[in-house]
PDB file of C-alpha atoms and ligand atoms in Angstrom:
ATOM      1  CA  UNK A   1     -53.280 -36.325  59.194  1.00 78.00           C
ATOM      2  CA  UNK A   2     -53.743 -33.615  61.831  1.00 86.00           C
ATOM      3  CA  UNK A   3     -57.108 -31.908  62.287  1.00 92.00           C
ATOM      4  CA  UNK A   4     -55.676 -28.554  61.232  1.00 96.00           C
ATOM      5  CA  UNK A   5     -54.719 -29.719  57.746  1.00 97.00           C
ATOM      6  CA  UNK A   6     -56.337 -27.380  55.191  1.00 98.00           C
ATOM      7  CA  UNK A   7     -57.782 -25.115  57.915  1.00 98.00           C
ATOM      8  CA  UNK A   8     -57.183 -21.346  58.066  1.00 98.00           C
ATOM      9  CA  UNK A   9     -55.332 -20.169  61.167  1.00 99.00           C
ATOM     10  CA  UNK A  10     -55.199 -16.456  61.968  1.00 99.00           C
ATOM     11  CA  UNK A  11     -52.248 -15.523  64.193  1.00 99.00           C
ATOM     12  CA  UNK A  12     -51.798 -11.998  65.532  1.00 99.00           C
ATOM     13  CA  UNK A  13     -48.234 -10.988  66.358  1.00 98.00           C
ATOM     14  CA  UNK A  14     -46.689 -13.486  63.944  1.00 98.00           C
ATOM     15  CA  UNK A  15     -43.521 -11.471  63.327  1.00 98.00           C
ATOM     16  CA  UNK A  16     -41.619 -12.904  66.292  1.00 98.00           C
ATOM     17  CA  UNK A  17     -41.628 -15.138  69.365  1.00 98.00           C
ATOM     18  CA  UNK A  18     -44.670 -17.257  70.138  1.00 98.00           C
ATOM     19  CA  UNK A  19     -46.665 -16.090  67.119  1.00 99.00           C
ATOM     20  CA  UNK A  20     -43.883 -16.887  64.661  1.00 99.00           C
ATOM     21  CA  UNK A  21     -43.424 -20.340  66.263  1.00 99.00           C
ATOM     22  CA  UNK A  22     -47.173 -20.996  65.926  1.00 99.00           C
ATOM     23  CA  UNK A  23     -46.999 -20.093  62.241  1.00 99.00           C
ATOM     24  CA  UNK A  24     -44.261 -22.705  61.791  1.00 98.00           C
ATOM     25  CA  UNK A  25     -45.998 -25.618  63.528  1.00 98.00           C
ATOM     26  CA  UNK A  26     -49.403 -25.000  61.944  1.00 98.00           C
ATOM     27  CA  UNK A  27     -47.907 -24.627  58.449  1.00 98.00           C
ATOM     28  CA  UNK A  28     -45.793 -27.743  58.977  1.00 98.00           C
ATOM     29  CA  UNK A  29     -49.026 -29.602  59.649  1.00 98.00           C
ATOM     30  CA  UNK A  30     -50.715 -28.348  56.503  1.00 98.00           C
ATOM     31  CA  UNK A  31     -52.726 -25.380  57.811  1.00 98.00           C
ATOM     32  CA  UNK A  32     -53.133 -22.210  55.758  1.00 98.00           C
ATOM     33  CA  UNK A  33     -52.162 -19.043  57.562  1.00 99.00           C
ATOM     34  CA  UNK A  34     -53.328 -15.484  58.045  1.00 99.00           C
ATOM     35  CA  UNK A  35     -50.450 -13.625  59.687  1.00 99.00           C
ATOM     36  CA  UNK A  36     -50.536 -10.181  61.264  1.00 99.00           C
ATOM     37  CA  UNK A  37     -48.049  -7.804  62.865  1.00 98.00           C
ATOM     38  CA  UNK A  38     -46.756  -4.283  62.297  1.00 98.00           C
ATOM     39  CA  UNK A  39     -43.336  -5.158  60.822  1.00 98.00           C
ATOM     40  CA  UNK A  40     -44.245  -5.752  57.186  1.00 98.00           C
ATOM     41  CA  UNK A  41     -40.717  -6.854  56.193  1.00 98.00           C
ATOM     42  CA  UNK A  42     -40.835  -9.698  58.699  1.00 98.00           C
ATOM     43  CA  UNK A  43     -44.361 -10.652  57.679  1.00 98.00           C
ATOM     44  CA  UNK A  44     -43.380 -10.787  54.035  1.00 98.00           C
ATOM     45  CA  UNK A  45     -40.306 -12.856  54.805  1.00 98.00           C
ATOM     46  CA  UNK A  46     -42.317 -15.318  56.979  1.00 98.00           C
ATOM     47  CA  UNK A  47     -44.924 -15.540  54.229  1.00 98.00           C
ATOM     48  CA  UNK A  48     -42.331 -16.408  51.560  1.00 98.00           C
ATOM     49  CA  UNK A  49     -40.465 -18.891  53.759  1.00 98.00           C
ATOM     50  CA  UNK A  50     -43.592 -20.754  54.894  1.00 98.00           C
ATOM     51  CA  UNK A  51     -45.103 -21.005  51.400  1.00 98.00           C
ATOM     52  CA  UNK A  52     -41.823 -22.318  50.041  1.00 98.00           C
ATOM     53  CA  UNK A  53     -41.182 -24.729  52.919  1.00 98.00           C
ATOM     54  CA  UNK A  54     -44.646 -26.181  53.463  1.00 98.00           C
ATOM     55  CA  UNK A  55     -46.616 -25.462  50.285  1.00 98.00           C
ATOM     56  CA  UNK A  56     -49.511 -23.841  52.207  1.00 98.00           C
ATOM     57  CA  UNK A  57     -51.436 -20.642  51.533  1.00 98.00           C
ATOM     58  CA  UNK A  58     -50.294 -17.642  53.561  1.00 98.00           C
ATOM     59  CA  UNK A  59     -51.944 -14.220  53.667  1.00 98.00           C
ATOM     60  CA  UNK A  60     -50.251 -11.358  55.497  1.00 98.00           C
ATOM     61  CA  UNK A  61     -51.866  -8.232  56.946  1.00 98.00           C
ATOM     62  CA  UNK A  62     -49.568  -5.616  58.336  1.00 98.00           C
ATOM     63  CA  UNK A  63     -51.361  -3.339  60.787  1.00 98.00           C
ATOM     64  CA  UNK A  64     -51.415  -2.078  64.346  1.00 98.00           C
ATOM     65  CA  UNK A  65     -54.043  -3.991  66.331  1.00 98.00           C
ATOM     66  CA  UNK A  66     -54.756  -0.858  68.325  1.00 98.00           C
ATOM     67  CA  UNK A  67     -56.732   0.300  65.252  1.00 98.00           C
ATOM     68  CA  UNK A  68     -60.181  -1.317  65.124  1.00 98.00           C
ATOM     69  CA  UNK A  69     -60.721  -0.166  61.515  1.00 98.00           C
ATOM     70  CA  UNK A  70     -57.650  -2.109  60.404  1.00 98.00           C
ATOM     71  CA  UNK A  71     -59.016  -5.309  61.947  1.00 98.00           C
ATOM     72  CA  UNK A  72     -62.317  -4.708  60.157  1.00 98.00           C
ATOM     73  CA  UNK A  73     -60.474  -4.119  56.872  1.00 98.00           C
ATOM     74  CA  UNK A  74     -58.736  -7.479  57.267  1.00 99.00           C
ATOM     75  CA  UNK A  75     -62.041  -9.207  58.072  1.00 98.00           C
ATOM     76  CA  UNK A  76     -63.678  -7.636  54.994  1.00 98.00           C
ATOM     77  CA  UNK A  77     -60.786  -8.681  52.799  1.00 98.00           C
ATOM     78  CA  UNK A  78     -61.009 -12.258  54.085  1.00 98.00           C
ATOM     79  CA  UNK A  79     -64.739 -12.262  53.476  1.00 98.00           C
ATOM     80  CA  UNK A  80     -64.241 -11.067  49.880  1.00 98.00           C
ATOM     81  CA  UNK A  81     -61.802 -13.937  49.403  1.00 98.00           C
ATOM     82  CA  UNK A  82     -64.401 -16.303  50.956  1.00 98.00           C
ATOM     83  CA  UNK A  83     -62.027 -17.236  53.760  1.00 98.00           C
ATOM     84  CA  UNK A  84     -63.370 -17.903  57.251  1.00 98.00           C
ATOM     85  CA  UNK A  85     -60.681 -18.368  59.894  1.00 98.00           C
ATOM     86  CA  UNK A  86     -61.040 -21.737  61.633  1.00 98.00           C
ATOM     87  CA  UNK A  87     -58.617 -20.866  64.415  1.00 98.00           C
ATOM     88  CA  UNK A  88     -57.997 -17.397  65.827  1.00 99.00           C
ATOM     89  CA  UNK A  89     -54.845 -17.066  67.921  1.00 99.00           C
ATOM     90  CA  UNK A  90     -54.934 -13.772  69.808  1.00 99.00           C
ATOM     91  CA  UNK A  91     -51.229 -13.610  70.541  1.00 99.00           C
ATOM     92  CA  UNK A  92     -50.043 -10.035  69.834  1.00 99.00           C
ATOM     93  CA  UNK A  93     -49.146  -8.332  73.074  1.00 98.00           C
ATOM     94  CA  UNK A  94     -46.394  -6.766  75.081  1.00 98.00           C
ATOM     95  CA  UNK A  95     -45.085  -5.527  78.371  1.00 98.00           C
ATOM     96  CA  UNK A  96     -43.748  -1.998  78.201  1.00 98.00           C
ATOM     97  CA  UNK A  97     -41.691  -0.840  81.174  1.00 98.00           C
ATOM     98  CA  UNK A  98     -41.293  -2.323  84.644  1.00 98.00           C
ATOM     99  CA  UNK A  99     -41.701   0.422  87.215  1.00 98.00           C
ATOM    100  CA  UNK A 100     -43.402   1.112  90.482  1.00 98.00           C
ATOM    101  CA  UNK A 101     -46.963   2.251  89.854  1.00 98.00           C
ATOM    102  CA  UNK A 102     -46.214   5.748  91.157  1.00 98.00           C
ATOM    103  CA  UNK A 103     -43.358   6.088  88.669  1.00 98.00           C
ATOM    104  CA  UNK A 104     -44.753   4.331  85.585  1.00 98.00           C
ATOM    105  CA  UNK A 105     -45.007   6.069  82.234  1.00 98.00           C
ATOM    106  CA  UNK A 106     -48.523   6.794  81.021  1.00 98.00           C
ATOM    107  CA  UNK A 107     -47.337   6.046  77.479  1.00 98.00           C
ATOM    108  CA  UNK A 108     -46.303   2.514  78.582  1.00 98.00           C
ATOM    109  CA  UNK A 109     -49.625   1.950  80.307  1.00 99.00           C
ATOM    110  CA  UNK A 110     -51.595   3.057  77.277  1.00 98.00           C
ATOM    111  CA  UNK A 111     -49.543   0.869  74.952  1.00 98.00           C
ATOM    112  CA  UNK A 112     -50.200  -2.229  77.094  1.00 99.00           C
ATOM    113  CA  UNK A 113     -53.885  -1.558  77.695  1.00 99.00           C
ATOM    114  CA  UNK A 114     -54.529  -0.647  74.055  1.00 99.00           C
ATOM    115  CA  UNK A 115     -52.654  -3.660  72.665  1.00 99.00           C
ATOM    116  CA  UNK A 116     -53.248  -6.451  75.181  1.00 99.00           C
ATOM    117  CA  UNK A 117     -56.886  -5.709  75.983  1.00 99.00           C
ATOM    118  CA  UNK A 118     -58.367  -3.472  73.301  1.00 99.00           C
ATOM    119  CA  UNK A 119     -56.364  -4.987  70.407  1.00 99.00           C
ATOM    120  CA  UNK A 120     -57.446  -8.497  71.406  1.00 99.00           C
ATOM    121  CA  UNK A 121     -61.047  -7.299  71.623  1.00 99.00           C
ATOM    122  CA  UNK A 122     -60.890  -5.505  68.261  1.00 99.00           C
ATOM    123  CA  UNK A 123     -59.589  -8.536  66.357  1.00 99.00           C
ATOM    124  CA  UNK A 124     -62.055 -10.824  68.153  1.00 99.00           C
ATOM    125  CA  UNK A 125     -64.975  -8.494  67.405  1.00 99.00           C
ATOM    126  CA  UNK A 126     -63.998  -8.312  63.726  1.00 99.00           C
ATOM    127  CA  UNK A 127     -63.336 -12.040  63.190  1.00 98.00           C
ATOM    128  CA  UNK A 128     -65.532 -13.993  65.623  1.00 98.00           C
ATOM    129  CA  UNK A 129     -68.888 -13.185  63.921  1.00 98.00           C
ATOM    130  CA  UNK A 130     -67.701 -15.061  60.813  1.00 98.00           C
ATOM    131  CA  UNK A 131     -66.710 -18.049  62.938  1.00 98.00           C
ATOM    132  CA  UNK A 132     -70.045 -18.004  64.803  1.00 98.00           C
ATOM    133  CA  UNK A 133     -71.904 -17.870  61.487  1.00 98.00           C
ATOM    134  CA  UNK A 134     -69.849 -20.883  60.384  1.00 98.00           C
ATOM    135  CA  UNK A 135     -70.517 -22.552  63.752  1.00 98.00           C
ATOM    136  CA  UNK A 136     -67.060 -24.014  64.123  1.00 96.00           C
ATOM    137  CA  UNK A 137     -63.575 -23.088  65.149  1.00 98.00           C
ATOM    138  CA  UNK A 138     -61.275 -22.301  68.011  1.00 98.00           C
ATOM    139  CA  UNK A 139     -60.226 -19.107  69.751  1.00 99.00           C
ATOM    140  CA  UNK A 140     -56.879 -19.223  71.552  1.00 99.00           C
ATOM    141  CA  UNK A 141     -55.975 -16.270  73.730  1.00 99.00           C
ATOM    142  CA  UNK A 142     -52.406 -15.846  74.899  1.00 99.00           C
ATOM    143  CA  UNK A 143     -52.616 -14.752  78.495  1.00 98.00           C
ATOM    144  CA  UNK A 144     -49.766 -15.118  80.972  1.00 98.00           C
ATOM    145  CA  UNK A 145     -48.942 -16.375  84.426  1.00 98.00           C
ATOM    146  CA  UNK A 146     -48.878 -12.586  85.034  1.00 98.00           C
ATOM    147  CA  UNK A 147     -52.669 -12.904  84.820  1.00 98.00           C
ATOM    148  CA  UNK A 148     -52.717 -15.317  87.763  1.00 98.00           C
ATOM    149  CA  UNK A 149     -50.375 -13.646  90.240  1.00 98.00           C
ATOM    150  CA  UNK A 150     -49.222 -10.037  90.479  1.00 98.00           C
ATOM    151  CA  UNK A 151     -45.500  -9.374  90.927  1.00 98.00           C
ATOM    152  CA  UNK A 152     -43.711  -6.185  92.016  1.00 98.00           C
ATOM    153  CA  UNK A 153     -43.536  -3.558  89.245  1.00 98.00           C
ATOM    154  CA  UNK A 154     -45.701  -5.735  87.006  1.00 98.00           C
ATOM    155  CA  UNK A 155     -48.803  -3.670  87.871  1.00 98.00           C
ATOM    156  CA  UNK A 156     -50.358  -2.595  84.548  1.00 99.00           C
ATOM    157  CA  UNK A 157     -49.000  -5.573  82.567  1.00 99.00           C
ATOM    158  CA  UNK A 158     -50.467  -7.842  85.268  1.00 98.00           C
ATOM    159  CA  UNK A 159     -53.777  -5.988  85.022  1.00 99.00           C
ATOM    160  CA  UNK A 160     -53.951  -6.458  81.242  1.00 99.00           C
ATOM    161  CA  UNK A 161     -53.289 -10.198  81.565  1.00 99.00           C
ATOM    162  CA  UNK A 162     -55.898 -10.523  84.334  1.00 99.00           C
ATOM    163  CA  UNK A 163     -58.199  -8.887  81.793  1.00 99.00           C
ATOM    164  CA  UNK A 164     -57.245 -11.474  79.153  1.00 99.00           C
ATOM    165  CA  UNK A 165     -58.070 -14.210  81.682  1.00 98.00           C
ATOM    166  CA  UNK A 166     -61.500 -12.645  82.279  1.00 98.00           C
ATOM    167  CA  UNK A 167     -62.126 -12.157  78.567  1.00 99.00           C
ATOM    168  CA  UNK A 168     -61.140 -15.746  77.825  1.00 98.00           C
ATOM    169  CA  UNK A 169     -63.725 -16.923  80.357  1.00 98.00           C
ATOM    170  CA  UNK A 170     -66.293 -14.488  78.956  1.00 98.00           C
ATOM    171  CA  UNK A 171     -65.729 -15.581  75.352  1.00 98.00           C
ATOM    172  CA  UNK A 172     -66.125 -19.206  76.428  1.00 98.00           C
ATOM    173  CA  UNK A 173     -69.447 -18.477  78.138  1.00 98.00           C
ATOM    174  CA  UNK A 174     -70.791 -16.427  75.260  1.00 98.00           C
ATOM    175  CA  UNK A 175     -69.951 -19.191  72.780  1.00 98.00           C
ATOM    176  CA  UNK A 176     -72.133 -21.768  74.524  1.00 98.00           C
ATOM    177  CA  UNK A 177     -74.454 -23.379  71.993  1.00 98.00           C
ATOM    178  CA  UNK A 178     -71.855 -23.075  69.229  1.00 98.00           C
ATOM    179  CA  UNK A 179     -69.172 -25.559  68.277  1.00 98.00           C
ATOM    180  CA  UNK A 180     -66.477 -22.950  68.851  1.00 98.00           C
ATOM    181  CA  UNK A 181     -63.994 -23.738  71.592  1.00 98.00           C
ATOM    182  CA  UNK A 182     -61.929 -21.215  73.513  1.00 98.00           C
ATOM    183  CA  UNK A 183     -58.707 -21.565  75.469  1.00 98.00           C
ATOM    184  CA  UNK A 184     -56.171 -19.332  77.104  1.00 98.00           C
ATOM    185  CA  UNK A 185     -52.544 -20.399  77.073  1.00 98.00           C
ATOM    186  CA  UNK A 186     -50.727 -18.766  79.952  1.00 98.00           C
ATOM    187  CA  UNK A 187     -46.921 -18.954  79.786  1.00 98.00           C
ATOM    188  CA  UNK A 188     -44.347 -18.160  82.443  1.00 98.00           C
ATOM    189  CA  UNK A 189     -40.913 -16.933  81.355  1.00 98.00           C
ATOM    190  CA  UNK A 190     -40.386 -17.613  77.664  1.00 98.00           C
ATOM    191  CA  UNK A 191     -37.356 -16.379  75.734  1.00 98.00           C
ATOM    192  CA  UNK A 192     -38.629 -14.152  72.920  1.00 98.00           C
ATOM    193  CA  UNK A 193     -38.283 -10.452  72.113  1.00 98.00           C
ATOM    194  CA  UNK A 194     -40.677  -9.837  75.018  1.00 98.00           C
ATOM    195  CA  UNK A 195     -38.063  -8.572  77.491  1.00 98.00           C
ATOM    196  CA  UNK A 196     -36.270  -6.440  74.910  1.00 98.00           C
ATOM    197  CA  UNK A 197     -39.593  -4.739  74.204  1.00 98.00           C
ATOM    198  CA  UNK A 198     -40.365  -4.456  77.918  1.00 98.00           C
ATOM    199  CA  UNK A 199     -37.016  -2.744  78.589  1.00 98.00           C
ATOM    200  CA  UNK A 200     -37.405  -0.385  75.623  1.00 98.00           C
ATOM    201  CA  UNK A 201     -34.690  -2.028  73.502  1.00 98.00           C
ATOM    202  CA  UNK A 202     -32.109  -2.584  76.283  1.00 98.00           C
ATOM    203  CA  UNK A 203     -30.687  -5.953  75.142  1.00 98.00           C
ATOM    204  CA  UNK A 204     -28.410  -6.422  78.198  1.00 98.00           C
ATOM    205  CA  UNK A 205     -31.233  -5.923  80.654  1.00 98.00           C
ATOM    206  CA  UNK A 206     -33.408  -8.251  78.582  1.00 98.00           C
ATOM    207  CA  UNK A 207     -30.747 -11.006  78.446  1.00 98.00           C
ATOM    208  CA  UNK A 208     -30.485 -11.001  82.271  1.00 97.00           C
ATOM    209  CA  UNK A 209     -34.135 -12.108  82.529  1.00 98.00           C
ATOM    210  CA  UNK A 210     -33.188 -15.460  80.994  1.00 97.00           C
ATOM    211  CA  UNK A 211     -29.870 -16.051  82.791  1.00 98.00           C
ATOM    212  CA  UNK A 212     -29.179 -19.005  85.117  1.00 98.00           C
ATOM    213  CA  UNK A 213     -32.050 -21.298  84.094  1.00 98.00           C
ATOM    214  CA  UNK A 214     -33.747 -22.783  81.057  1.00 98.00           C
ATOM    215  CA  UNK A 215     -36.673 -20.573  80.068  1.00 98.00           C
ATOM    216  CA  UNK A 216     -39.520 -21.777  77.856  1.00 98.00           C
ATOM    217  CA  UNK A 217     -38.950 -21.572  74.120  1.00 98.00           C
ATOM    218  CA  UNK A 218     -41.574 -20.179  71.721  1.00 98.00           C
ATOM    219  CA  UNK A 219     -41.814 -23.707  70.243  1.00 98.00           C
ATOM    220  CA  UNK A 220     -43.006 -24.997  73.650  1.00 98.00           C
ATOM    221  CA  UNK A 221     -45.922 -22.561  73.566  1.00 98.00           C
ATOM    222  CA  UNK A 222     -46.687 -23.318  69.920  1.00 99.00           C
ATOM    223  CA  UNK A 223     -46.705 -27.077  70.671  1.00 98.00           C
ATOM    224  CA  UNK A 224     -49.219 -26.527  73.472  1.00 98.00           C
ATOM    225  CA  UNK A 225     -51.483 -24.450  71.227  1.00 98.00           C
ATOM    226  CA  UNK A 226     -51.251 -27.080  68.528  1.00 98.00           C
ATOM    227  CA  UNK A 227     -52.194 -29.783  71.045  1.00 98.00           C
ATOM    228  CA  UNK A 228     -55.225 -27.797  72.240  1.00 98.00           C
ATOM    229  CA  UNK A 229     -56.448 -27.189  68.678  1.00 98.00           C
ATOM    230  CA  UNK A 230     -55.997 -30.851  67.789  1.00 97.00           C
ATOM    231  CA  UNK A 231     -58.058 -32.210  70.682  1.00 97.00           C
ATOM    232  CA  UNK A 232     -61.254 -33.962  69.530  1.00 96.00           C
ATOM    233  CA  UNK A 233     -64.155 -31.585  68.774  1.00 96.00           C
ATOM    234  CA  UNK A 234     -65.979 -32.476  72.019  1.00 97.00           C
ATOM    235  CA  UNK A 235     -62.944 -31.536  74.154  1.00 98.00           C
ATOM    236  CA  UNK A 236     -62.670 -27.876  75.164  1.00 98.00           C
ATOM    237  CA  UNK A 237     -59.443 -27.187  77.059  1.00 98.00           C
ATOM    238  CA  UNK A 238     -60.198 -23.778  78.536  1.00 98.00           C
ATOM    239  CA  UNK A 239     -56.890 -22.896  80.152  1.00 98.00           C
ATOM    240  CA  UNK A 240     -53.328 -24.133  80.135  1.00 98.00           C
ATOM    241  CA  UNK A 241     -50.665 -22.677  82.445  1.00 98.00           C
ATOM    242  CA  UNK A 242     -47.101 -23.420  81.360  1.00 98.00           C
ATOM    243  CA  UNK A 243     -44.021 -22.622  83.446  1.00 98.00           C
ATOM    244  CA  UNK A 244     -40.397 -23.493  82.807  1.00 98.00           C
ATOM    245  CA  UNK A 245     -39.435 -26.315  85.182  1.00 98.00           C
ATOM    246  CA  UNK A 246     -37.045 -23.902  86.921  1.00 98.00           C
ATOM    247  CA  UNK A 247     -39.871 -21.426  87.637  1.00 98.00           C
ATOM    248  CA  UNK A 248     -42.728 -22.524  89.880  1.00 98.00           C
ATOM    249  CA  UNK A 249     -44.339 -19.097  90.344  1.00 97.00           C
ATOM    250  CA  UNK A 250     -43.458 -15.433  89.885  1.00 97.00           C
ATOM    251  CA  UNK A 251     -41.612 -15.769  93.213  1.00 97.00           C
ATOM    252  CA  UNK A 252     -40.130 -19.268  93.220  1.00 98.00           C
ATOM    253  CA  UNK A 253     -37.180 -19.889  90.917  1.00 98.00           C
ATOM    254  CA  UNK A 254     -34.269 -22.277  90.647  1.00 98.00           C
ATOM    255  CA  UNK A 255     -31.599 -20.024  89.167  1.00 97.00           C
ATOM    256  CA  UNK A 256     -27.960 -21.157  89.177  1.00 95.00           C
TER     257      UNK A 256
HETATM  258  N1  NAP B 301     -42.258 -14.099  76.503  1.00 80.58           N
HETATM  259  C1  NAP B 301     -42.825 -14.318  77.673  1.00 80.58           C
HETATM  260  O1  NAP B 301     -42.162 -14.536  78.692  1.00 80.58           O
HETATM  261  C2  NAP B 301     -44.326 -14.291  77.771  1.00 80.58           C
HETATM  262  C3  NAP B 301     -44.907 -14.814  78.934  1.00 80.58           C
HETATM  263  C4  NAP B 301     -46.282 -14.800  79.035  1.00 80.58           C
HETATM  264  C5  NAP B 301     -47.052 -14.309  78.035  1.00 80.58           C
HETATM  265  N2  NAP B 301     -46.467 -13.793  76.908  1.00 80.58           N
HETATM  266  C6  NAP B 301     -47.346 -13.252  75.859  1.00 80.58           C
HETATM  267  O2  NAP B 301     -47.061 -13.887  74.619  1.00 80.58           O
HETATM  268  C7  NAP B 301     -47.523 -13.037  73.566  1.00 80.58           C
HETATM  269  C8  NAP B 301     -46.456 -12.972  72.490  1.00 80.58           C
HETATM  270  O3  NAP B 301     -45.307 -12.345  73.004  1.00 80.58           O
HETATM  271  P1  NAP B 301     -43.832 -12.888  72.731  1.00 80.58           P
HETATM  272  O4  NAP B 301     -43.289 -13.364  74.019  1.00 80.58           O
HETATM  273  O5  NAP B 301     -43.809 -13.798  71.581  1.00 80.58           O
HETATM  274  O6  NAP B 301     -43.092 -11.493  72.431  1.00 80.58           O
HETATM  275  P2  NAP B 301     -42.508 -10.862  71.067  1.00 80.58           P
HETATM  276  O7  NAP B 301     -41.463 -11.761  70.515  1.00 80.58           O
HETATM  277  O8  NAP B 301     -42.141  -9.485  71.418  1.00 80.58           O
HETATM  278  O9  NAP B 301     -43.757 -10.883  70.073  1.00 80.58           O
HETATM  279  C9  NAP B 301     -44.836  -9.990  70.229  1.00 80.58           C
HETATM  280  C10 NAP B 301     -45.658  -9.962  68.948  1.00 80.58           C
HETATM  281  O10 NAP B 301     -46.766  -9.062  69.137  1.00 80.58           O
HETATM  282  C11 NAP B 301     -46.835  -8.159  68.050  1.00 80.58           C
HETATM  283  N3  NAP B 301     -47.387  -6.868  68.458  1.00 80.58           N
HETATM  284  C12 NAP B 301     -47.055  -6.127  69.545  1.00 80.58           C
HETATM  285  N4  NAP B 301     -47.736  -4.965  69.543  1.00 80.58           N
HETATM  286  C13 NAP B 301     -48.519  -4.976  68.430  1.00 80.58           C
HETATM  287  C14 NAP B 301     -49.443  -4.056  67.863  1.00 80.58           C
HETATM  288  N5  NAP B 301     -49.718  -2.891  68.462  1.00 80.58           N
HETATM  289  N6  NAP B 301     -50.050  -4.366  66.704  1.00 80.58           N
HETATM  290  C15 NAP B 301     -49.779  -5.557  66.103  1.00 80.58           C
HETATM  291  N7  NAP B 301     -48.943  -6.478  66.588  1.00 80.58           N
HETATM  292  C16 NAP B 301     -48.300  -6.187  67.730  1.00 80.58           C
HETATM  293  C17 NAP B 301     -45.377  -8.002  67.574  1.00 80.58           C
HETATM  294  O11 NAP B 301     -45.364  -7.672  66.189  1.00 80.58           O
HETATM  295  P3  NAP B 301     -44.870  -6.259  65.587  1.00 80.58           P
HETATM  296  O12 NAP B 301     -43.884  -5.684  66.545  1.00 80.58           O
HETATM  297  O13 NAP B 301     -44.308  -6.617  64.254  1.00 80.58           O
HETATM  298  O14 NAP B 301     -46.140  -5.486  65.484  1.00 80.58           O
HETATM  299  C18 NAP B 301     -44.848  -9.431  67.768  1.00 80.58           C
HETATM  300  O15 NAP B 301     -45.113 -10.207  66.634  1.00 80.58           O
HETATM  301  C19 NAP B 301     -47.847 -11.693  74.220  1.00 80.58           C
HETATM  302  O16 NAP B 301     -49.242 -11.583  74.359  1.00 80.58           O
HETATM  303  C20 NAP B 301     -47.181 -11.784  75.581  1.00 80.58           C
HETATM  304  O17 NAP B 301     -47.800 -10.978  76.538  1.00 80.58           O
HETATM  305  C21 NAP B 301     -45.118 -13.784  76.750  1.00 80.58           C
END
C-alpha cells in the first residue's frame, strides 16, 4: 500500500492540467482530496467522478487564490471538520501574455504576480500552520523551468517562477526541525490549458506551442509528484526539473 493511502492531499488548481492529473493519481492510490480552483462546475464534476471511481473522500473549495480571506475560510472549514492536510500541492498558476517588457499589459502582470506568488503564499500561510502543529506532511510547489532560465518575452512569468524557486527554498529552510518536507517540481513544456490561457484563449496559437515534438503530459508531472511524496520519511527531495526529451532548455529543442 502506498504511503499516501488515507492521507489528505490539498491540490490548488485541480480543475485542469497538472492539478487534475494529481487528483487522479492520488485518489487512485487511496488518498482523500481537497480540491480548489475557480471553475466550480469542473470541481464538482471532478469530485463526483473521483468519489465514484476510487471510493475516497473529496472536498471541493471553489475560490480565487488571489483572495487571502478565501484561503483562510477554507482552512477554518477544514479545521472545523478536523481535517489537517498531509500534503499541500501549490499548483494553481498561469502565464498571461507573452510580450516584450515595454509592451506588456499591466493587467497580465498583476494576474501572474497575484496568482503565482501571492496566491501560493496565501494558501501556504493559511494551511501550513496546521501542518506544523501536526509536525508532519509535505509541501510541493509547482515552479517551472521558467524559474531557472529567462527566455525572450517571458519576463514577468519568469520572474514569478524565480520567486517560486526562492520561496520553495525559503519554506524548506523555515521547516527545519519539523518532519515536513518541501519540494518544487519544475516542468518544461507540458501540454495543458496553460498556453491557451497564456494566449488569452487563442487555441490556434496555443496548439502551435506543442507542434513537432512530444511535450510532457500532465500525468508525467503527477507521477513525479507522487514519487516525491512516496519517498521514505527521511528523504527530502527538494527540487525536480523535468523536461520533455525533445526540449533540453528554453533554447534547445528537437522539433520536426
Ligand atoms: N503547462 C506547462 O507547460 C507548465 C510548465 C511549467 C510549469 N507549469 C505550471 O504548472 C501549474 C499548473 O498549470 P497547468 O499547466 O496545469 O495549466 P492549466 O491547465 O491552465 O491549469 C491551471 C490551474 O490553475 C488554476 N488557477 C489559475 N488561476 C487561478 C486563481 N486565480 N485562483 C484559483 N485557481 C487558479 C486553474 O483553475 P481555474 O481556472 O478553475 O481557477 C487551473 O486549475 C502552473 O503553476 C504553471 O505555471 C506549467
